mmCIF file of C-alpha atoms in Angstrom:
data_model
loop_
_atom_site.group_PDB
_atom_site.id
_atom_site.type_symbol
_atom_site.label_atom_id
_atom_site.label_comp_id
_atom_site.label_asym_id
_atom_site.label_seq_id
_atom_site.Cartn_x
_atom_site.Cartn_y
_atom_site.Cartn_z
ATOM 1 C CA MET A 1152 0.000 0.000 0.000
ATOM 2 C CA LYS A 1153 2.865 2.360 0.859
ATOM 3 C CA LEU A 1154 4.430 1.773 -2.587
ATOM 4 C CA ILE A 1155 1.134 2.543 -4.334
ATOM 5 C CA SER A 1156 0.721 5.737 -2.301
ATOM 6 C CA SER A 1157 4.261 6.779 -3.223
ATOM 7 C CA LEU A 1158 3.593 6.110 -6.900
ATOM 8 C CA VAL A 1159 0.364 8.127 -6.812
ATOM 9 C CA VAL A 1160 2.105 11.048 -5.079
ATOM 10 C CA SER A 1161 4.952 10.859 -7.614
ATOM 11 C CA ALA A 1162 2.511 10.862 -10.521
ATOM 12 C CA VAL A 1163 0.669 13.890 -9.151
ATOM 13 C CA LEU A 1164 3.905 15.791 -8.567
ATOM 14 C CA MET A 1165 5.337 14.957 -11.967
ATOM 15 C CA SER A 1166 2.130 16.034 -13.713
ATOM 16 C CA ALA A 1167 2.210 19.316 -11.775
ATOM 17 C CA THR A 1168 5.856 19.910 -12.713
ATOM 18 C CA PRO A 1169 6.369 21.224 -16.243
ATOM 19 C CA SER A 1170 8.356 18.926 -18.486
ATOM 20 C CA LYS A 1171 11.751 20.034 -19.747
ATOM 21 C CA ALA A 1172 10.133 20.734 -23.135
ATOM 22 C CA GLU A 1173 7.738 23.282 -21.592
ATOM 23 C CA PHE A 1174 10.558 25.377 -20.147
ATOM 24 C CA LYS A 1175 12.177 28.221 -22.025
ATOM 25 C CA VAL A 1176 15.524 29.822 -21.216
ATOM 26 C CA ASP A 1177 16.107 33.568 -21.416
ATOM 27 C CA HIS A 1178 19.670 33.659 -22.785
ATOM 28 C CA GLY A 1179 19.526 37.445 -23.201
ATOM 29 C CA GLN A 1180 18.812 37.812 -19.499
ATOM 30 C CA ILE A 1181 21.698 35.469 -18.651
ATOM 31 C CA ASN A 1182 24.036 37.690 -20.653
ATOM 32 C CA ARG A 1183 22.721 40.884 -19.009
ATOM 33 C CA TRP A 1184 23.368 39.423 -15.546
ATOM 34 C CA PHE A 1185 26.838 38.238 -16.590
ATOM 35 C CA ASN A 1186 27.700 41.786 -17.634
ATOM 36 C CA HIS A 1187 26.653 43.154 -14.240
ATOM 37 C CA MET A 1188 28.008 40.445 -11.929
ATOM 38 C CA PRO A 1189 31.371 39.233 -13.251
ATOM 39 C CA ILE A 1190 33.221 36.487 -11.445
ATOM 40 C CA THR A 1191 35.956 37.847 -9.168
ATOM 41 C CA TYR A 1192 36.942 34.730 -7.209
ATOM 42 C CA GLN A 1193 40.399 33.770 -8.450
ATOM 43 C CA ASN A 1194 39.963 29.979 -8.174
ATOM 44 C CA ALA A 1195 36.981 30.095 -10.533
ATOM 45 C CA TRP A 1196 39.261 31.406 -13.258
ATOM 46 C CA ASN A 1197 41.105 28.070 -13.145
ATOM 47 C CA LEU A 1198 37.989 26.331 -14.494
ATOM 48 C CA ASP A 1199 37.253 25.937 -18.194
ATOM 49 C CA GLY A 1200 34.698 28.313 -19.729
ATOM 50 C CA ARG A 1201 31.730 26.025 -19.058
ATOM 51 C CA GLY A 1202 32.723 25.536 -15.420
ATOM 52 C CA ARG A 1203 33.321 29.244 -14.879
ATOM 53 C CA LYS A 1204 29.897 30.031 -16.361
ATOM 54 C CA ALA A 1205 28.229 27.433 -14.113
ATOM 55 C CA VAL A 1206 29.977 28.786 -11.003
ATOM 56 C CA THR A 1207 28.944 32.341 -11.926
ATOM 57 C CA CYS A 1208 25.283 31.394 -12.325
ATOM 58 C CA LEU A 1209 25.305 29.282 -9.167
ATOM 59 C CA ALA A 1210 26.917 32.167 -7.252
ATOM 60 C CA MET A 1211 24.278 34.584 -8.564
ATOM 61 C CA ASN A 1212 21.537 32.254 -7.363
ATOM 62 C CA ILE A 1213 23.113 31.900 -3.918
ATOM 63 C CA TYR A 1214 23.578 35.681 -3.726
ATOM 64 C CA HIS A 1215 20.016 36.562 -4.736
ATOM 65 C CA GLU A 1216 18.169 33.730 -3.007
ATOM 66 C CA ALA A 1217 20.089 33.431 0.257
ATOM 67 C CA ARG A 1218 22.347 36.457 0.791
ATOM 68 C CA GLY A 1219 22.322 37.245 4.505
ATOM 69 C CA SER A 1220 21.344 33.684 5.439
ATOM 70 C CA SER A 1221 23.481 31.241 7.381
ATOM 71 C CA LEU A 1222 26.208 29.313 5.568
ATOM 72 C CA GLN A 1223 24.122 26.132 5.917
ATOM 73 C CA GLU A 1224 21.096 27.763 4.261
ATOM 74 C CA ARG A 1225 23.213 29.201 1.420
ATOM 75 C CA LEU A 1226 24.741 25.755 0.931
ATOM 76 C CA ALA A 1227 21.250 24.240 0.800
ATOM 77 C CA VAL A 1228 20.125 26.726 -1.876
ATOM 78 C CA ALA A 1229 23.205 25.871 -3.929
ATOM 79 C CA HIS A 1230 22.459 22.158 -3.675
ATOM 80 C CA VAL A 1231 18.827 22.644 -4.710
ATOM 81 C CA THR A 1232 20.143 24.242 -7.896
ATOM 82 C CA ILE A 1233 22.589 21.392 -8.531
ATOM 83 C CA ASN A 1234 19.919 18.796 -7.703
ATOM 84 C CA ARG A 1235 17.676 20.312 -10.359
ATOM 85 C CA THR A 1236 20.385 19.872 -12.987
ATOM 86 C CA GLN A 1237 20.293 16.160 -12.177
ATOM 87 C CA HIS A 1238 16.477 15.897 -12.381
ATOM 88 C CA SER A 1239 14.844 14.933 -15.670
ATOM 89 C CA ALA A 1240 12.373 17.848 -15.553
ATOM 90 C CA TYR A 1241 15.160 20.449 -15.687
ATOM 91 C CA ASP A 1242 18.051 21.337 -17.938
ATOM 92 C CA ALA A 1243 21.419 19.782 -17.075
ATOM 93 C CA ASP A 1244 23.149 23.159 -17.514
ATOM 94 C CA VAL A 1245 23.330 25.222 -14.289
ATOM 95 C CA CYS A 1246 22.643 28.573 -15.977
ATOM 96 C CA ASN A 1247 19.774 27.221 -18.062
ATOM 97 C CA THR A 1248 18.204 25.639 -14.975
ATOM 98 C CA ILE A 1249 18.362 28.929 -13.060
ATOM 99 C CA PHE A 1250 17.046 31.055 -15.928
ATOM 100 C CA GLN A 1251 14.278 28.632 -17.006
ATOM 101 C CA TYR A 1252 10.722 29.894 -17.088
ATOM 102 C CA THR A 1253 7.286 28.913 -18.316
ATOM 103 C CA ARG A 1254 4.434 31.019 -19.626
ATOM 104 C CA GLN A 1255 1.179 30.681 -17.714
ATOM 105 C CA GLY A 1256 -1.782 32.889 -18.415
ATOM 106 C CA GLY A 1257 0.446 35.173 -20.484
ATOM 107 C CA LEU A 1258 2.811 35.742 -17.546
ATOM 108 C CA LYS A 1259 6.454 34.731 -17.334
ATOM 109 C CA ARG A 1260 6.860 32.313 -14.405
ATOM 110 C CA PRO A 1261 10.567 31.954 -13.575
ATOM 111 C CA GLN A 1262 12.178 29.202 -11.528
ATOM 112 C CA PHE A 1263 13.828 31.907 -9.406
ATOM 113 C CA SER A 1264 12.121 35.304 -9.192
ATOM 114 C CA TRP A 1265 15.296 37.415 -9.255
ATOM 115 C CA THR A 1266 16.047 36.244 -12.816
ATOM 116 C CA VAL A 1267 13.299 38.394 -14.335
ATOM 117 C CA ARG A 1268 14.430 41.607 -12.638
ATOM 118 C CA SER A 1269 16.662 44.138 -14.327
ATOM 119 C CA ALA A 1270 20.284 43.078 -14.049
ATOM 120 C CA ARG A 1271 22.316 45.090 -11.541
ATOM 121 C CA HIS A 1272 25.712 45.028 -9.907
ATOM 122 C CA ALA A 1273 26.179 43.268 -6.577
ATOM 123 C CA ARG A 1274 25.392 45.797 -3.861
ATOM 124 C CA GLU A 1275 27.204 43.766 -1.226
ATOM 125 C CA PRO A 1276 30.675 42.919 -2.603
ATOM 126 C CA ARG A 1277 31.626 40.719 0.364
ATOM 127 C CA ALA A 1278 28.427 38.677 0.047
ATOM 128 C CA TRP A 1279 29.065 38.356 -3.708
ATOM 129 C CA LEU A 1280 32.600 37.060 -3.107
ATOM 130 C CA ASP A 1281 31.359 34.631 -0.423
ATOM 131 C CA SER A 1282 28.672 33.389 -2.858
ATOM 132 C CA GLN A 1283 31.324 32.753 -5.507
ATOM 133 C CA LYS A 1284 33.531 30.825 -3.080
ATOM 134 C CA LEU A 1285 30.627 28.647 -1.976
ATOM 135 C CA ALA A 1286 29.464 28.103 -5.569
ATOM 136 C CA TYR A 1287 32.959 26.985 -6.510
ATOM 137 C CA GLN A 1288 33.082 24.480 -3.622
ATOM 138 C CA VAL A 1289 29.629 23.065 -4.454
ATOM 139 C CA TYR A 1290 30.330 22.874 -8.191
ATOM 140 C CA GLN A 1291 33.610 21.053 -7.530
ATOM 141 C CA GLY A 1292 31.758 18.497 -5.367
ATOM 142 C CA HIS A 1293 33.546 19.448 -2.144
ATOM 143 C CA THR A 1294 30.361 19.778 -0.058
ATOM 144 C CA GLN A 1295 27.598 17.463 1.134
ATOM 145 C CA ASP A 1296 23.959 18.137 0.327
ATOM 146 C CA PRO A 1297 22.183 19.153 3.562
ATOM 147 C CA THR A 1298 18.785 18.973 1.789
ATOM 148 C CA ARG A 1299 18.860 15.222 1.071
ATOM 149 C CA GLY A 1300 18.166 15.745 -2.631
ATOM 150 C CA ALA A 1301 15.723 18.656 -2.510
ATOM 151 C CA THR A 1302 14.795 20.338 -5.790
ATOM 152 C CA HIS A 1303 12.572 23.056 -4.325
ATOM 153 C CA PHE A 1304 12.475 25.367 -1.343
ATOM 154 C CA HIS A 1305 10.468 28.241 0.056
ATOM 155 C CA SER A 1306 10.551 30.591 3.008
ATOM 156 C CA ARG A 1307 9.024 29.152 6.178
ATOM 157 C CA SER A 1308 6.741 32.177 6.277
ATOM 158 C CA LEU A 1309 5.035 31.088 3.032
ATOM 159 C CA GLN A 1310 2.736 28.166 2.239
ATOM 160 C CA PRO A 1311 2.727 27.674 -1.540
ATOM 161 C CA ALA A 1312 0.192 25.199 -2.928
ATOM 162 C CA TRP A 1313 2.885 23.070 -4.604
ATOM 163 C CA ALA A 1314 4.521 22.343 -1.232
ATOM 164 C CA GLN A 1315 1.492 20.328 -0.074
ATOM 165 C CA LYS A 1316 2.191 17.805 -2.850
ATOM 166 C CA ALA A 1317 5.968 17.593 -2.391
ATOM 167 C CA GLN A 1318 8.025 15.387 -0.108
ATOM 168 C CA HIS A 1319 9.479 17.486 2.725
ATOM 169 C CA SER A 1320 13.207 16.838 3.113
ATOM 170 C CA ALA A 1321 14.603 19.476 5.496
ATOM 171 C CA VAL A 1322 14.159 22.745 7.357
ATOM 172 C CA ILE A 1323 17.313 24.834 7.283
ATOM 173 C CA GLY A 1324 17.379 28.372 8.584
ATOM 174 C CA HIS A 1325 14.326 30.262 7.350
ATOM 175 C CA SER A 1326 13.556 27.816 4.525
ATOM 176 C CA ARG A 1327 11.776 24.514 3.959
ATOM 177 C CA PHE A 1328 13.210 22.132 1.388
ATOM 178 C CA PHE A 1329 11.366 19.567 -0.726
ATOM 179 C CA ALA A 1330 12.217 16.739 -3.108
ATOM 180 C CA LEU A 1331 10.122 15.788 -6.095
#
């Protein structure tokens, strides 16, 4: 019975999650953000172009989603991003996963809300550098995933409808993490 319940929950979640084919990627927006938030962490320059791009996008996501949060919560946000690149519903490329969106009711629905804002320079240089260092460590595989495979998260102060259908995996800092 438990297996059947798990399969039903999985089917409901997968039908509620857009397929990879339904996602679009805003490459122009990626380029605008790259122009405003260049990588400054020296170790990232030792990576090839693809790796450097992935670390930059991952650092931007950490910076915009978790700046000011504990190290553990920033690490969790980074791992959610990486976990999505390993999930069949999302693109395997870090930048494409972060900048993916769908159109619903004529509105652009991004994976991460900051990606549809106007690109701007990092207002907190220290936080930007810390985000780059953490992104580099996560991308290189030098950290453990504190979310146990989560692909989604939200602030504990919110109760989005999708969270009721997802499998709760962790509470870290001010966020709840879920695996699909």
